[in-house]
XYZ file of C-alpha atoms in Angstrom:
769
model
C 2.848 -5.349 -12.482
C 5.947 -6.498 -14.334
C 8.541 -3.801 -14.672
C 9.279 -4.215 -18.345
C 12.185 -2.357 -19.975
C 11.135 1.252 -20.138
C 10.414 2.418 -23.667
C 11.422 5.931 -24.762
C 8.109 7.260 -25.835
C 7.740 9.669 -28.748
C 4.036 10.323 -28.306
C 4.576 13.974 -27.461
C 6.395 14.555 -30.724
C 3.600 12.852 -32.624
C 1.025 15.144 -30.987
C 2.659 18.190 -32.592
C 1.555 17.059 -36.008
C -2.100 16.364 -35.110
C -4.358 18.915 -36.831
C -7.024 19.169 -34.119
C -4.842 18.764 -31.008
C -3.678 21.948 -29.420
C -0.156 22.091 -27.973
C 2.186 24.691 -26.519
C 5.789 24.343 -25.506
C 6.295 22.623 -22.145
C 2.591 21.919 -22.004
C 0.765 18.633 -22.562
C -1.655 18.285 -25.512
C -5.327 18.757 -24.872
C -8.655 18.223 -26.621
C -11.610 20.558 -27.154
C -9.801 23.839 -27.791
C -12.518 26.495 -27.473
C -11.005 28.471 -30.355
C -11.210 25.521 -32.751
C -14.510 25.401 -34.631
C -13.844 21.768 -35.644
C -14.178 20.525 -32.046
C -16.438 23.217 -30.532
C -19.655 21.431 -31.673
C -18.857 17.970 -30.242
C -21.071 17.125 -27.244
C -18.122 15.402 -25.643
C -16.432 18.802 -25.459
C -19.382 20.496 -23.660
C -18.442 20.778 -19.994
C -22.040 21.577 -19.110
C -23.081 18.000 -19.902
C -22.657 15.113 -17.374
C -19.492 13.138 -17.951
C -21.499 9.988 -18.613
C -23.200 11.744 -21.584
C -19.907 13.152 -22.849
C -18.250 9.709 -22.720
C -21.202 8.136 -24.479
C -21.018 10.706 -27.262
C -17.270 10.295 -27.676
C -17.490 6.522 -27.901
C -20.309 6.662 -30.395
C -18.106 8.610 -32.836
C -15.324 5.940 -32.978
C -14.864 3.329 -35.651
C -14.397 -0.256 -34.532
C -10.633 -0.066 -35.171
C -10.415 3.166 -33.193
C -12.347 1.621 -30.379
C -10.059 -1.380 -30.171
C -6.959 0.822 -30.249
C -8.070 2.470 -27.007
C -8.401 -0.770 -25.018
C -4.662 -0.935 -24.182
C -2.424 1.089 -21.884
C -0.615 2.860 -24.748
C -3.666 4.423 -26.358
C -2.797 6.116 -29.674
C -4.187 9.513 -30.758
C -7.346 9.846 -32.874
C -6.422 12.893 -35.006
C -9.783 13.320 -36.773
C -11.477 13.985 -33.425
C -8.598 15.921 -31.905
C -8.013 13.229 -29.282
C -4.345 12.924 -28.134
C -2.638 9.737 -27.252
C -2.622 8.683 -23.631
C -0.402 6.369 -21.521
C -2.310 4.734 -18.734
C 0.696 3.121 -17.037
C 2.394 5.440 -14.558
C 3.616 4.612 -11.078
C 3.468 6.523 -7.796
C 3.651 3.907 -5.034
C 5.501 6.219 -2.629
C 6.320 9.132 -4.892
C 6.030 9.943 -8.592
C 8.279 7.372 -10.266
C 9.698 6.634 -13.718
C 9.094 2.929 -13.050
C 6.563 2.816 -15.880
C 6.460 4.304 -19.383
C 4.196 7.234 -18.453
C 6.758 9.450 -16.634
C 10.201 10.771 -17.531
C 12.624 13.033 -15.654
C 14.548 14.268 -18.680
C 12.972 17.728 -18.864
C 12.698 20.638 -16.497
C 11.847 18.319 -13.606
C 14.742 16.010 -12.839
C 13.372 14.257 -9.732
C 10.387 13.851 -7.437
C 9.969 13.479 -3.658
C 10.676 9.866 -2.656
C 8.634 9.104 0.446
C 9.306 6.015 2.623
C 8.310 2.683 1.193
C 4.719 2.005 2.153
C 5.423 -0.603 4.875
C 7.324 2.020 6.875
C 4.812 4.788 6.268
C 2.176 2.388 7.566
C 4.190 1.943 10.774
C 3.272 5.518 11.725
C -0.414 4.469 11.999
C -1.209 8.076 11.163
C -4.070 8.513 8.656
C -3.495 12.271 8.449
C 0.138 11.678 7.446
C -0.973 9.115 4.852
C -3.404 11.612 3.336
C -0.821 14.374 3.218
C 1.607 12.077 1.443
C -1.141 11.253 -1.066
C -1.813 14.973 -1.594
C 1.887 15.642 -2.178
C 2.189 12.777 -4.624
C -0.944 13.895 -6.492
C 0.351 17.490 -6.640
C 3.742 16.400 -7.983
C 2.046 14.051 -10.469
C 0.012 16.943 -11.873
C 3.048 19.223 -11.931
C 5.031 16.638 -13.925
C 2.127 16.356 -16.385
C 1.768 20.106 -16.698
C 5.466 20.348 -17.487
C 5.003 17.994 -20.422
C 6.923 15.122 -18.767
C 4.005 12.710 -18.384
C 1.998 10.972 -21.079
C -0.878 10.266 -18.696
C -2.318 11.020 -15.240
C -3.433 7.506 -14.143
C -1.189 6.072 -11.490
C -1.261 2.386 -10.592
C -1.064 2.635 -6.832
C -1.715 1.894 -3.972
C -0.877 -1.794 -3.468
C -3.424 -2.822 -0.830
C -2.992 -6.580 -0.817
C -2.734 -7.894 2.743
C 0.884 -8.816 3.735
C -0.087 -12.422 4.422
C 3.273 -14.246 4.376
C 6.536 -12.780 5.655
C 8.461 -14.058 2.650
C 6.500 -12.102 0.091
C 8.860 -9.930 -1.953
C 6.256 -7.261 -2.495
C 5.118 -7.053 1.108
C 7.238 -3.917 1.377
C 4.732 -2.150 -0.968
C 1.787 -2.761 1.311
C 0.477 -1.244 4.577
C 0.874 -4.538 6.371
C -1.151 -7.515 7.545
C -4.224 -5.933 9.053
C -7.210 -5.387 6.676
C -8.558 -2.455 8.741
C -5.215 -0.627 8.626
C -4.773 -1.439 4.953
C -8.226 -0.151 4.141
C -7.698 3.105 6.007
C -4.363 3.598 4.223
C -6.081 3.042 0.886
C -8.755 5.635 1.661
C -6.263 8.262 2.855
C -3.781 7.772 -0.021
C -6.438 7.661 -2.777
C -8.296 10.752 -1.504
C -5.005 12.613 -1.297
C -3.796 11.660 -4.809
C -7.166 12.387 -6.403
C -7.475 15.768 -4.816
C -10.241 14.960 -2.285
C -10.409 16.237 1.220
C -9.585 13.792 4.014
C -13.213 13.485 5.271
C -15.231 15.298 2.623
C -18.014 13.979 0.482
C -16.821 11.689 -2.249
C -18.112 9.971 -5.268
C -19.509 12.578 -7.568
C -19.014 10.999 -11.008
C -18.449 14.478 -12.496
C -15.889 15.452 -9.886
C -12.552 16.575 -11.366
C -9.505 14.485 -10.452
C -6.094 15.934 -9.645
C -4.693 12.519 -10.671
C -6.218 9.048 -10.802
C -5.335 6.399 -8.238
C -5.801 2.654 -8.795
C -6.127 0.048 -6.039
C -4.318 -3.195 -6.798
C -4.106 -6.172 -7.090
C -7.697 -7.418 -6.962
C -7.685 -9.955 -5.250
C -5.877 -12.503 -3.013
C -2.573 -11.652 -4.703
C 0.428 -12.107 -2.380
C 2.792 -14.642 -3.938
C 5.326 -13.808 -6.699
C 7.735 -16.676 -7.107
C 8.162 -19.303 -4.416
C 9.322 -22.911 -4.630
C 8.553 -23.283 -8.353
C 5.134 -21.575 -8.134
C 4.837 -18.129 -9.718
C 2.066 -15.517 -9.862
C 1.374 -16.223 -13.512
C 0.286 -19.812 -12.765
C -0.901 -19.640 -9.142
C -4.485 -20.539 -8.294
C -5.211 -18.980 -4.913
C -7.666 -21.246 -3.104
C -9.457 -18.970 -0.649
C -12.404 -19.673 1.598
C -15.442 -17.388 1.487
C -14.702 -16.648 5.147
C -11.144 -15.436 4.475
C -12.279 -13.471 1.422
C -14.858 -11.708 3.532
C -12.745 -10.715 6.515
C -9.192 -10.506 5.145
C -8.682 -10.236 1.379
C -11.637 -8.093 0.295
C -12.168 -5.462 3.029
C -9.246 -3.219 1.907
C -10.656 -3.088 -1.623
C -14.168 -2.449 -0.368
C -12.851 0.519 1.704
C -10.857 1.746 -1.278
C -14.015 1.801 -3.449
C -16.743 2.782 -1.021
C -14.854 5.357 1.127
C -11.793 6.255 -0.993
C -13.800 6.456 -4.248
C -10.834 5.213 -6.195
C -11.154 5.818 -9.907
C -9.242 2.633 -10.802
C -8.893 -0.993 -9.849
C -6.298 -3.451 -11.160
C -7.231 -7.117 -11.378
C -4.465 -9.560 -10.514
C -2.483 -12.203 -12.398
C -3.547 -15.107 -10.263
C -6.652 -17.212 -10.358
C -9.005 -17.167 -7.319
C -10.632 -20.508 -6.768
C -9.971 -21.504 -10.363
C -11.060 -18.305 -12.124
C -8.496 -15.720 -13.332
C -9.186 -12.499 -11.428
C -9.528 -10.487 -14.627
C -12.131 -12.887 -15.975
C -14.229 -13.131 -12.810
C -17.671 -11.568 -13.435
C -18.603 -12.079 -9.790
C -15.478 -10.239 -8.667
C -15.434 -7.338 -11.097
C -19.099 -6.727 -11.944
C -21.222 -8.179 -9.195
C -18.955 -7.274 -6.272
C -16.887 -4.195 -7.205
C -19.445 -2.433 -9.412
C -22.628 -3.995 -8.025
C -22.240 -4.329 -4.281
C -19.618 -1.588 -3.723
C -20.779 0.867 -6.356
C -17.402 1.216 -8.102
C -17.397 4.016 -10.631
C -14.147 3.903 -12.556
C -12.021 1.809 -14.846
C -10.719 -1.752 -14.292
C -7.299 -2.501 -15.760
C -5.458 -5.810 -16.015
C -2.069 -6.349 -14.498
C 0.479 -6.233 -17.311
C -0.097 -9.164 -19.675
C -2.618 -10.733 -17.271
C -5.008 -11.360 -20.174
C -2.308 -12.966 -22.240
C -1.335 -15.423 -19.484
C -4.924 -16.622 -19.248
C -4.299 -18.406 -22.509
C -0.525 -18.847 -22.411
C 0.030 -19.812 -18.771
C -3.302 -20.681 -17.086
C -4.617 -22.551 -20.128
C -7.961 -21.182 -19.009
C -9.202 -20.472 -22.557
C -9.016 -22.418 -25.800
C -8.103 -19.420 -27.939
C -6.716 -15.881 -27.439
C -10.065 -14.533 -28.615
C -11.833 -16.441 -25.820
C -9.573 -14.728 -23.283
C -10.531 -11.311 -24.693
C -14.215 -12.240 -24.557
C -13.963 -13.526 -20.976
C -12.299 -10.423 -19.501
C -14.542 -7.876 -21.303
C -17.687 -9.749 -20.377
C -16.431 -10.031 -16.803
C -16.220 -6.250 -16.531
C -12.568 -5.483 -17.236
C -12.068 -2.303 -19.275
C -8.377 -1.815 -20.107
C -5.484 -4.177 -20.926
C -1.968 -3.369 -19.756
C -0.197 -4.906 -22.709
C -1.166 -5.341 -26.353
C -3.341 -8.485 -26.234
C -6.691 -6.782 -26.671
C -5.340 -4.709 -29.577
C -4.211 -7.942 -31.287
C -7.228 -10.204 -30.690
C -10.389 -8.194 -30.045
C -11.329 -7.652 -33.716
C -11.173 -11.358 -34.426
C -13.353 -11.994 -31.409
C -15.952 -9.604 -32.884
C -15.669 -11.026 -36.345
C -16.115 -14.545 -34.910
C -19.336 -13.216 -33.268
C -18.031 -14.164 -29.870
C -17.952 -10.589 -28.619
C -20.704 -7.947 -29.108
C -19.391 -4.459 -29.756
C -21.573 -3.280 -26.894
C -19.074 -4.862 -24.466
C -16.310 -2.771 -26.049
C -18.468 0.355 -25.789
C -19.143 -0.300 -22.110
C -15.394 -0.557 -21.400
C -14.607 2.558 -23.436
C -17.240 4.644 -21.577
C -15.500 3.720 -18.312
C -12.068 4.507 -19.774
C -12.977 7.858 -21.291
C -14.909 8.906 -18.193
C -11.626 8.954 -16.321
C -9.825 11.095 -18.952
C -12.791 13.459 -18.890
C -12.700 13.686 -15.085
C -8.994 14.504 -15.373
C -9.997 17.596 -17.365
C -8.254 16.472 -20.577
C -11.285 17.194 -22.783
C -12.067 20.620 -21.243
C -9.874 22.876 -23.328
C -6.658 24.602 -22.268
C -5.591 22.873 -19.016
C -3.770 26.011 -17.829
C -7.160 27.595 -17.299
C -8.645 24.637 -15.382
C -8.382 23.266 -11.822
C -4.879 21.972 -11.188
C -3.608 23.806 -14.293
C -1.370 26.181 -12.283
C 0.575 23.461 -10.462
C 4.126 24.040 -11.646
C 7.609 22.557 -11.296
C 8.200 24.578 -8.119
C 5.826 22.253 -6.304
C 7.993 19.208 -7.036
C 10.730 18.537 -4.527
C 9.450 21.566 -2.542
C 10.721 22.123 0.953
C 7.217 21.302 2.221
C 7.236 17.895 0.552
C 10.828 17.110 1.580
C 9.975 18.008 5.140
C 6.969 15.646 4.864
C 9.266 12.847 3.673
C 11.423 13.387 6.713
C 8.417 13.470 9.030
C 7.112 10.224 7.522
C 10.472 8.437 7.944
C 10.932 9.651 11.529
C 7.389 8.662 12.562
C 7.587 5.277 10.912
C 10.960 4.005 12.271
C 10.349 1.446 15.020
C 12.470 1.111 18.153
C 12.554 -2.634 18.877
C 14.991 -2.812 21.784
C 16.426 -0.351 24.207
C 16.320 -1.870 27.746
C 19.185 0.110 29.272
C 18.553 3.326 27.365
C 21.630 3.083 25.175
C 19.702 5.336 22.767
C 19.732 8.185 22.283
C 23.493 8.458 22.004
C 25.109 11.490 23.580
C 26.054 14.480 21.413
C 29.652 15.174 22.181
C 32.418 16.781 20.143
C 34.906 14.254 21.445
C 32.785 11.230 20.641
C 34.106 8.598 18.277
C 31.751 6.419 16.230
C 32.062 3.395 13.999
C 29.391 2.875 11.331
C 29.542 -0.691 10.014
C 27.431 -2.747 7.646
C 26.464 -3.234 3.997
C 23.476 -0.806 4.190
C 25.393 2.014 5.907
C 26.466 3.833 2.794
C 23.782 2.696 0.334
C 21.359 5.589 -0.351
C 19.604 3.608 -3.111
C 18.633 0.898 -0.608
C 16.655 3.509 1.368
C 14.203 3.871 -1.467
C 12.774 0.356 -1.849
C 11.130 -0.668 -5.137
C 8.953 1.325 -7.499
C 10.967 4.413 -6.672
C 11.694 7.377 -8.898
C 14.662 9.710 -8.896
C 14.819 11.215 -5.400
C 15.201 14.934 -4.806
C 18.281 14.268 -2.716
C 20.407 11.255 -1.757
C 21.897 11.103 1.750
C 23.042 7.773 3.162
C 22.791 6.898 6.855
C 26.542 7.170 7.074
C 26.553 10.742 5.736
C 23.756 11.719 8.116
C 25.606 10.188 11.159
C 28.832 11.944 10.113
C 26.969 15.252 10.461
C 26.634 14.510 14.181
C 30.045 12.932 14.824
C 33.113 14.309 13.099
C 35.248 11.364 14.226
C 33.325 8.633 12.348
C 34.959 5.566 10.938
C 33.120 3.549 8.260
C 33.539 -0.050 7.258
C 31.048 -2.002 5.042
C 31.775 -5.317 6.755
C 30.373 -7.224 3.738
C 30.850 -6.942 0.045
C 27.061 -6.422 -0.261
C 23.814 -7.295 1.475
C 24.073 -10.909 0.414
C 27.263 -10.976 2.432
C 28.832 -14.037 0.937
C 32.136 -12.531 1.895
C 32.712 -10.579 5.116
C 35.821 -8.765 6.388
C 34.971 -9.445 9.999
C 38.501 -9.022 11.434
C 38.802 -5.484 10.075
C 35.336 -4.536 11.366
C 36.182 -5.972 14.783
C 39.394 -3.984 14.953
C 37.589 -0.760 14.233
C 34.846 -1.569 16.775
C 37.444 -1.942 19.569
C 38.794 1.539 18.988
C 35.679 3.701 19.163
C 33.132 4.843 21.814
C 30.048 3.628 20.033
C 29.192 1.306 17.170
C 26.157 1.512 14.858
C 25.641 -1.503 12.580
C 23.379 -0.879 9.575
C 22.344 -4.216 8.078
C 19.317 -6.059 6.735
C 17.955 -6.595 3.205
C 17.664 -4.822 -0.123
C 15.996 -5.405 -3.505
C 18.311 -8.316 -4.258
C 16.673 -10.186 -1.370
C 12.991 -9.137 -1.715
C 11.227 -7.541 -4.618
C 8.624 -8.116 -7.274
C 9.057 -11.585 -8.855
C 11.303 -12.609 -5.976
C 10.042 -14.012 -2.669
C 12.382 -14.895 0.160
C 13.256 -18.441 1.181
C 14.318 -17.714 4.748
C 13.721 -15.066 7.410
C 17.240 -14.621 8.741
C 19.903 -12.069 7.965
C 21.546 -12.990 4.704
C 24.941 -14.639 4.341
C 27.521 -13.763 7.014
C 25.649 -10.744 8.371
C 24.796 -12.535 11.623
C 28.422 -13.567 12.067
C 29.546 -10.031 11.435
C 27.007 -8.642 13.899
C 27.879 -11.092 16.685
C 31.646 -10.586 16.438
C 31.504 -6.791 16.238
C 29.063 -6.608 19.144
C 31.309 -8.781 21.336
C 34.385 -6.712 20.489
C 32.874 -3.237 21.089
C 33.527 -1.279 24.271
C 29.780 -0.723 24.831
C 26.639 -2.433 23.567
C 26.070 -1.690 19.917
C 23.179 -0.172 18.013
C 21.659 -2.392 15.311
C 19.694 -0.767 12.481
C 17.747 -3.007 10.078
C 16.601 -1.953 6.617
C 14.013 -4.299 5.224
C 10.495 -4.546 3.959
C 9.673 -7.981 5.398
C 10.350 -9.193 8.948
C 13.704 -10.691 9.939
C 14.238 -13.331 12.625
C 16.688 -11.546 14.924
C 15.873 -13.598 18.008
C 19.554 -13.914 18.945
C 20.087 -10.160 18.690
C 16.951 -9.542 20.685
C 18.371 -11.557 23.591
C 22.035 -10.544 23.185
C 23.139 -8.068 25.839
C 26.026 -6.873 23.694
C 23.359 -5.473 21.296
C 21.903 -2.644 23.318
C 19.369 -1.164 20.890
C 17.598 -2.273 17.691
C 15.864 -0.009 15.186
C 13.799 -1.172 12.195
C 13.778 1.466 9.492
C 11.979 -0.311 6.634
C 13.089 1.402 3.428
C 12.714 4.971 4.720
C 12.953 6.992 1.504
C 15.137 9.902 0.474
C 15.132 11.408 4.012
C 15.657 8.066 5.744
C 19.347 8.618 6.521
C 18.590 11.908 8.229
C 15.635 10.405 10.110
C 17.823 7.605 11.486
C 20.521 9.979 12.610
C 17.943 12.264 14.281
C 16.523 9.313 16.209
C 19.908 7.841 17.172
C 21.041 11.208 18.574
C 17.765 12.116 20.226
C 16.475 14.869 17.923
C 13.364 12.820 17.435
C 11.534 10.401 19.728
C 10.636 7.173 17.844
C 6.963 6.130 17.912
C 6.546 3.729 14.977
C 4.850 0.391 15.568
C 5.185 -2.803 13.524
C 2.432 -3.220 10.922
C 3.273 -6.967 10.526
C 4.027 -9.884 12.811
C 7.708 -10.874 12.954
C 7.808 -14.627 12.780
C 10.666 -16.999 13.712
C 12.642 -18.778 11.015
C 10.668 -21.986 11.523
C 7.709 -20.281 9.841
C 9.237 -21.078 6.475
C 7.912 -24.638 6.920
C 4.458 -23.194 6.160
C 3.778 -23.333 2.389
C 3.355 -19.901 0.907
C 0.654 -21.336 -1.336
C -1.596 -22.082 1.685
C -3.983 -19.089 1.660
C -5.747 -19.972 4.931
C -5.677 -17.295 7.569
C -7.031 -19.412 10.432
C -4.972 -22.017 12.195
C -5.730 -25.698 11.985
C -4.492 -27.495 15.142
C -5.292 -30.900 13.688
C -2.655 -30.483 10.954
C -0.279 -28.196 12.823
C -1.023 -25.239 10.561
C -0.273 -22.152 12.708
C -2.430 -19.590 10.918
C -1.404 -16.147 9.705
C -1.247 -12.601 11.135
C -1.806 -11.530 14.704
C -5.532 -12.233 14.346
C -5.145 -15.983 13.802
C -1.527 -17.075 14.247
C -0.924 -19.447 17.136
C 2.797 -19.687 17.614
C 5.886 -17.928 18.906
C 6.739 -14.542 17.571
C 9.947 -12.512 17.358
C 7.913 -9.328 17.663
C 4.142 -8.877 17.684
C 2.008 -6.776 15.363
C 1.821 -3.238 16.858
C 5.008 -3.639 18.878
C 7.219 -0.561 19.201
C 9.086 1.283 21.933
C 9.768 4.933 22.612
C 12.174 7.127 24.525
C 9.093 7.934 26.645
C 6.661 5.732 28.586
C 2.951 6.106 28.039
C 0.108 5.181 30.412
C -3.562 4.510 29.485
C -6.888 4.676 31.187
C -10.305 4.143 29.619
C -12.091 7.268 30.868
C -15.511 6.318 29.580
C -17.462 3.642 27.698
C -21.005 4.560 26.717
C -21.999 0.879 26.592
C -21.103 -2.166 28.680
C -24.028 -4.302 27.493
C -25.292 -4.246 23.897
C -28.859 -5.478 23.212
C -29.066 -6.227 19.544
C -32.271 -8.230 19.590
C -35.652 -6.687 18.963
C -37.612 -9.589 20.419
C -37.675 -11.715 23.570
C -36.022 -14.625 21.756
C -32.273 -14.967 22.336
C -30.367 -16.351 19.325
C -26.983 -18.049 18.922
C -26.096 -15.529 16.212
C -27.702 -12.973 13.994
C -26.780 -12.032 10.420
C -25.727 -8.359 10.309
C -27.827 -7.995 7.170
C -30.941 -9.005 9.211
C -30.313 -6.420 11.889
C -30.866 -3.523 9.495
C -28.894 -0.276 9.117
C -31.164 1.655 11.447
C -30.539 -0.627 14.381
C -26.803 -0.736 13.615
C -26.667 3.043 13.647
C -28.688 3.346 16.838
C -26.364 0.981 18.697
C -23.169 2.879 17.906
C -21.165 3.777 20.999
C -17.953 5.512 21.934
C -14.860 4.609 23.985
C -12.694 7.397 25.361
C -9.098 6.560 26.275
C -6.845 8.856 28.300
C -3.172 8.646 27.429
C -0.286 10.334 29.258
C 3.329 10.832 28.258
C 5.186 9.925 31.484
C 8.587 10.503 29.879
C 10.862 13.554 29.672
C 10.657 13.851 25.884
C 7.826 14.843 23.565
C 6.708 12.247 21.056
C 4.039 10.756 18.826
C 2.291 7.694 20.091
C -0.316 5.370 18.629
C -3.192 4.203 20.811
C -4.599 0.831 19.687
C -8.069 -0.418 20.568
C -8.397 -4.214 20.162
C -11.358 -6.554 20.724
C -10.877 -9.963 22.296
C -13.604 -12.511 22.610
C -13.716 -14.330 25.986
C -14.299 -17.685 24.265
C -13.170 -17.621 20.624
C -15.071 -20.107 18.459
C -16.013 -20.856 14.871
C -12.954 -19.241 13.451
C -13.279 -15.916 15.272
C -10.024 -13.969 15.595
C -7.804 -14.277 18.603
C -8.073 -10.506 18.762
C -9.076 -7.848 16.281
C -7.955 -4.229 15.829
C -11.006 -1.915 16.119
C -9.231 1.371 15.688
C -6.069 3.434 16.194
C -5.201 7.062 16.844
C -1.791 8.689 16.523
C -1.321 11.535 18.965
C 1.485 13.958 19.767
C 2.132 14.585 23.477
C 4.609 16.819 25.196
C 6.525 15.508 28.192
C 4.035 14.998 31.012
C 1.082 15.856 28.840
C -2.239 13.956 28.987
C -4.924 13.853 26.346
C -7.968 11.808 25.376
C -8.695 9.985 22.174
C -12.157 8.777 21.240
C -13.145 5.705 19.279
C -16.550 5.621 17.635
C -17.660 2.051 17.311
C -20.459 0.383 15.393
C -21.295 -3.089 16.672
C -22.287 -4.258 13.245
C -18.951 -3.190 11.769
C -16.586 -3.715 14.643
C -18.037 -6.571 16.703
C -19.151 -8.854 13.892
C -17.196 -11.644 12.257
C -17.343 -13.554 8.978
C -18.894 -17.041 9.086
C -17.929 -19.907 6.800
C -20.364 -18.695 4.166
C -18.634 -15.338 4.065
C -21.521 -13.567 5.775
C -21.053 -11.143 8.656
C -22.690 -12.347 11.887
C -23.205 -11.026 15.418
C -22.723 -13.502 18.237
C -23.764 -13.138 21.871
C -21.279 -13.353 24.672
C -18.549 -11.628 26.584
C -15.962 -9.569 24.816
C -13.122 -7.430 26.076
C -12.018 -4.071 24.776
C -8.213 -4.068 25.086
C -6.025 -0.931 25.351
C -2.397 -1.745 26.192
C -2.517 -4.047 29.233
C -5.982 -2.904 30.235
C -9.193 -4.860 29.442
C -12.782 -3.739 29.775
C -15.753 -6.127 29.515
C -18.474 -5.717 26.915
C -21.440 -8.122 26.645
C -23.526 -8.519 23.498
C -27.025 -9.996 23.471
C -28.556 -11.059 20.168
């Protein structure tokens, strides 16, 4: 959503004057005080009733004006019912942040744990880590609220749009290009934030929430501002096939398995219809097919742009009618507050549509325990400031950074560098002493701020620093001075790449190379140094470093994403061998020529007739700088498939052999009966313990009809000591893992030979339908 200028909210002060709203110092306001006879009798205050009944009762007591006032993110109080105000817009993409009006750090709590930007956390391919980060964020969110420094408990994260194009400025916010990985990230994060167990039963509509997570941006949103086309005007033309197997699966996982309590609909149109006005998308698909039970919020001013930018409606009132009838509940912005009453008066909008939206909205506030009396006596009420920036959470931030950083090059084992008291080190580059760059976007105030330079200095006393460039844009570079320093030291670490001036919300990239004179700086310093240099890249999106990849004067390359508040320490620990890198790239790194592909082309599959190369490892047919899933280690790992319970899958229940079968026709019972497992042995053949991700891919012997070149079926992150061997097991359902979307967007099973791929090993699997 647009990061508008933050407004200093005075809602808390207003609450103090409300006659029926109970407050205490350093405690948020609450409804339904058990000692207050004025509220005791309201059914919406009775915790014994189902939340749906309580919400229905509450909404029935509101006047039309009161109802309309609650349809926007800054919901005012309703004093006569003892209902406090509520701010729906808070951010927690990779840590509780003051990047929205709902959170402030001007009280007892001055900061919150800043975890790595999502793209780097995703590179760990560790669902347990993702869940623990979600838990930490949810805990800190509730602590900030309990301390009276939050005006709401609804957080508009995670961003689970697929990272489709390498130029996208917001790709850094996502878990990458693979819909399976993105969906698993969504489930882990949402469950953690909301207070659910990693694998426990979900979905009880009366279940209390620690905090509310919101999956965004629904759907096919992955362009901000490119070549004169911006997100406020863009009409994403997407095939049913691509919707089914790329754009929608992460949201389906988020709803069905993560049980997210919120969804945000996107700015863009999808096949001509604004996402927030799409009844098929919001009501038939999310609520109908997936069983979504929560609130749907617009991206900020997304309703307004339907009239102002899209020209989709003739009047503002028509825009209001369209979104509410489509199934949207809440407007980030003020548009519904300004135009809903006129829509009702013009008899375009029945009040029943407003009531439906309000029941969804208030159900979330009820699940958050905000109408259950004194929150100090309720679940999550004892989470205090001591749980923000705790040692446990800061250690987790370091673990996440260390496990996400990807070693891209190290052929002659330049890394790890030796730990010697007599060692001299040069640290050069515009990102070397920039702790803010480590955080990425949508970041709050970090608990601590340590730059890579400071962390490296803790290992090497004799460290010389030179920025090399005036900034990341590097229009001006002091190359001669950097070269002189490089000649004088034992080792050189160059810390370069991008920052938020190069890629961010509302700003897509126009090229994939290092900005400005960074490449010139890198080449000259590497040639001058006594030994091959270490190159560290900070960035969200991929960078074409083909020349560095092939340059022998550049001995090692690390990609560190935007690694969060502990990123500097994580980098130093890896460079000096305190930690064995095991991160793997969650996106394909394309060559610079890829910028010839229009960002506006939403097709995933290649089109040889027009030269369109396709997108992501599943469909892209072209040269890569680094492939999806690539990543080295200080250890070497060997695989063997120790057992496969199936080598031939019979999915037909008759003697007739078909060309394909709709998954929906097979039936759930058959799909469940045909599940099988694959066990993979993995051994650390190195001399250093480390975490390693085992990927299981599927490759079809003869791809046809738009089937993927290969498809990720599953992944496991495992820690192995030096010389240790272990087994990981993949549970596979043919209907889920071996099917593909046809042109109508329906999942089908096709007969033929497939290969299960683990590393360089392939194992045949034949399906008969």
